C-alpha positions as CSV (number, residue, x, y, z in Angstrom):
1,M,130.2,-49.2,118.6
2,L,132.3,-46.8,120.6
3,L,133.8,-43.8,118.7
4,L,136.4,-41.7,120.5
5,S,137.9,-38.6,119.1
6,G,141.0,-36.7,120.1
7,C,144.6,-37.8,120.8
8,S,145.6,-41.1,122.2
9,L,148.4,-41.6,124.7
10,F,150.7,-42.6,121.8
11,D,149.9,-39.5,119.7
12,P,152.8,-37.0,119.8
13,C,150.3,-34.2,120.4
14,Y,148.8,-35.9,123.5
15,G,148.9,-33.6,126.5
16,S,149.9,-30.5,124.6
17,D,147.7,-27.4,124.4
18,P,147.6,-24.9,121.4
19,A,149.3,-21.6,121.8
20,P,146.7,-18.8,122.2
21,I,146.1,-16.7,119.1
22,M,147.5,-13.2,119.9
23,P,145.5,-10.3,118.7
24,V,146.7,-7.3,116.8
25,S,146.6,-4.5,119.4
26,F,146.6,-0.9,118.3
27,Y,146.0,2.6,119.7
28,F,145.7,6.0,118.1
29,T,147.9,9.0,119.0
30,D,148.6,12.5,117.7
31,N,152.1,13.5,116.5
32,D,153.1,14.2,120.1
33,G,152.2,10.6,121.2
34,V,149.0,11.6,123.1
35,N,146.4,8.8,123.0
36,L,143.3,10.1,121.1
37,V,140.8,7.6,122.4
38,G,139.6,8.0,126.0
39,D,136.4,8.1,128.0
40,N,137.6,11.0,130.1
41,G,138.9,13.8,128.0
42,G,140.2,12.0,124.9
43,A,139.5,13.5,121.5
44,V,137.4,10.4,120.6
45,H,135.2,8.4,122.9
46,P,136.0,4.6,122.6
47,D,132.4,3.7,121.8
48,S,132.5,5.8,118.7
49,V,135.3,3.8,117.1
50,R,134.0,1.7,114.1
51,V,135.9,-1.0,112.3
52,K,135.2,-2.8,109.0
53,S,137.2,-5.5,107.3
54,N,137.7,-6.8,103.8
55,M,137.3,-10.3,105.2
56,P,134.4,-12.0,106.9
57,P,133.0,-10.9,109.3
58,F,133.0,-7.6,107.5
59,I,131.8,-5.6,110.5
60,V,134.3,-6.0,113.3
61,N,133.7,-5.4,117.0
62,P,137.2,-5.0,118.4
63,S,137.7,-5.6,122.1
64,K,139.0,-2.5,123.9
65,E,140.6,-1.9,127.2
66,Y,141.8,1.2,129.0
67,R,145.6,1.0,129.4
68,P,146.9,3.7,131.8
69,K,150.5,3.4,130.5
70,K,149.2,4.3,127.0
71,G,146.9,7.1,128.3
72,G,143.8,5.8,126.7
73,F,142.3,2.8,125.0
74,V,144.0,0.0,123.1
75,F,141.9,-2.0,120.6
76,D,142.3,-5.7,119.7
77,V,141.4,-7.4,116.4
78,F,142.0,-11.1,115.3
79,P,142.9,-11.5,111.7
80,G,144.0,-14.7,110.0
81,Q,141.2,-17.2,110.4
82,G,142.8,-20.4,109.3
83,K,145.0,-19.5,106.3
84,S,147.8,-17.2,105.3
85,G,146.9,-13.8,103.8
86,T,146.3,-10.2,104.4
87,T,143.4,-8.4,106.1
88,T,142.6,-4.8,105.7
89,Y,140.8,-2.9,108.4
90,Y,139.0,0.3,107.8
91,I,138.8,2.3,111.0
92,K,136.6,5.2,111.6
93,L,137.4,7.3,114.7
94,A,135.0,10.1,114.1
95,E,133.2,11.9,111.3
96,G,135.7,12.8,108.6
97,F,138.5,10.5,110.0
98,S,139.2,7.3,108.3
99,D,142.2,5.0,108.5
100,T,143.4,1.7,107.1
101,L,145.4,-0.9,108.9
102,V,146.7,-3.7,106.7
103,V,147.9,-6.9,108.5
104,S,149.7,-9.7,106.7
105,Y,150.2,-13.1,108.4
106,L,151.3,-16.6,107.8
107,V,149.4,-19.7,109.2
108,D,151.4,-22.9,109.7
109,N,149.2,-25.9,109.9
110,S,152.0,-28.4,110.3
111,G,152.4,-30.0,113.7
112,C,149.8,-30.5,116.4
113,F,148.1,-27.1,116.1
114,S,148.0,-24.2,113.7
115,S,150.2,-21.3,114.5
116,L,149.8,-17.7,113.3
117,E,152.7,-15.3,112.7
118,Y,152.1,-11.6,111.8
119,T,154.6,-10.5,109.1
120,E,153.8,-6.9,108.1
121,F,151.7,-4.0,109.2
122,F,150.8,-0.9,107.2
123,H,148.9,2.2,108.5
124,N,147.5,4.4,105.8
125,G,150.1,2.9,103.4
126,K,153.1,3.4,105.7
127,E,154.9,0.4,107.1
128,I,154.8,0.3,110.9
129,I,156.2,-2.2,113.5
130,M,155.0,-3.5,116.8
131,E,156.4,-1.8,119.9
132,P,159.0,-4.3,121.3
133,E,157.9,-3.8,125.0
134,T,154.1,-4.2,124.5
135,G,153.5,-5.7,121.0
136,Y,151.1,-2.8,120.3
137,L,150.9,-0.9,117.1
138,Q,150.9,2.9,117.5
139,L,148.7,4.5,114.8
140,V,149.7,8.1,114.5
141,K,147.0,10.6,113.2
142,E,148.9,13.3,111.3
């Protein structure tokens, strides 16, 4: 008996690839827009940033990358694992600093592949929007 899985030539999804799941990318600044996380003079070293979540996995290891145009590090997290909902991230920059980032999203499982759409973002209870040119969230430490 031969068992094949996947799409056939007659399947409408044949030959199509899923769209990549885009991360939620964020960076921290002061009120003047200066990035607070850098490995060369930033107020906080990138390795000291800790993230927890209200959804599994509860301990999150965000990817991070230095972005010269942002003057420091940008962090990426991937909420929305398979179903619509809200994920709350608890972010610790340094002793005494604690922030929340709430991300709401819709998952559409109709069609060939699931798609994910981010619908709302809140930083410490205040609604924020993605930067149109980068898609990043600027989290301002007041």
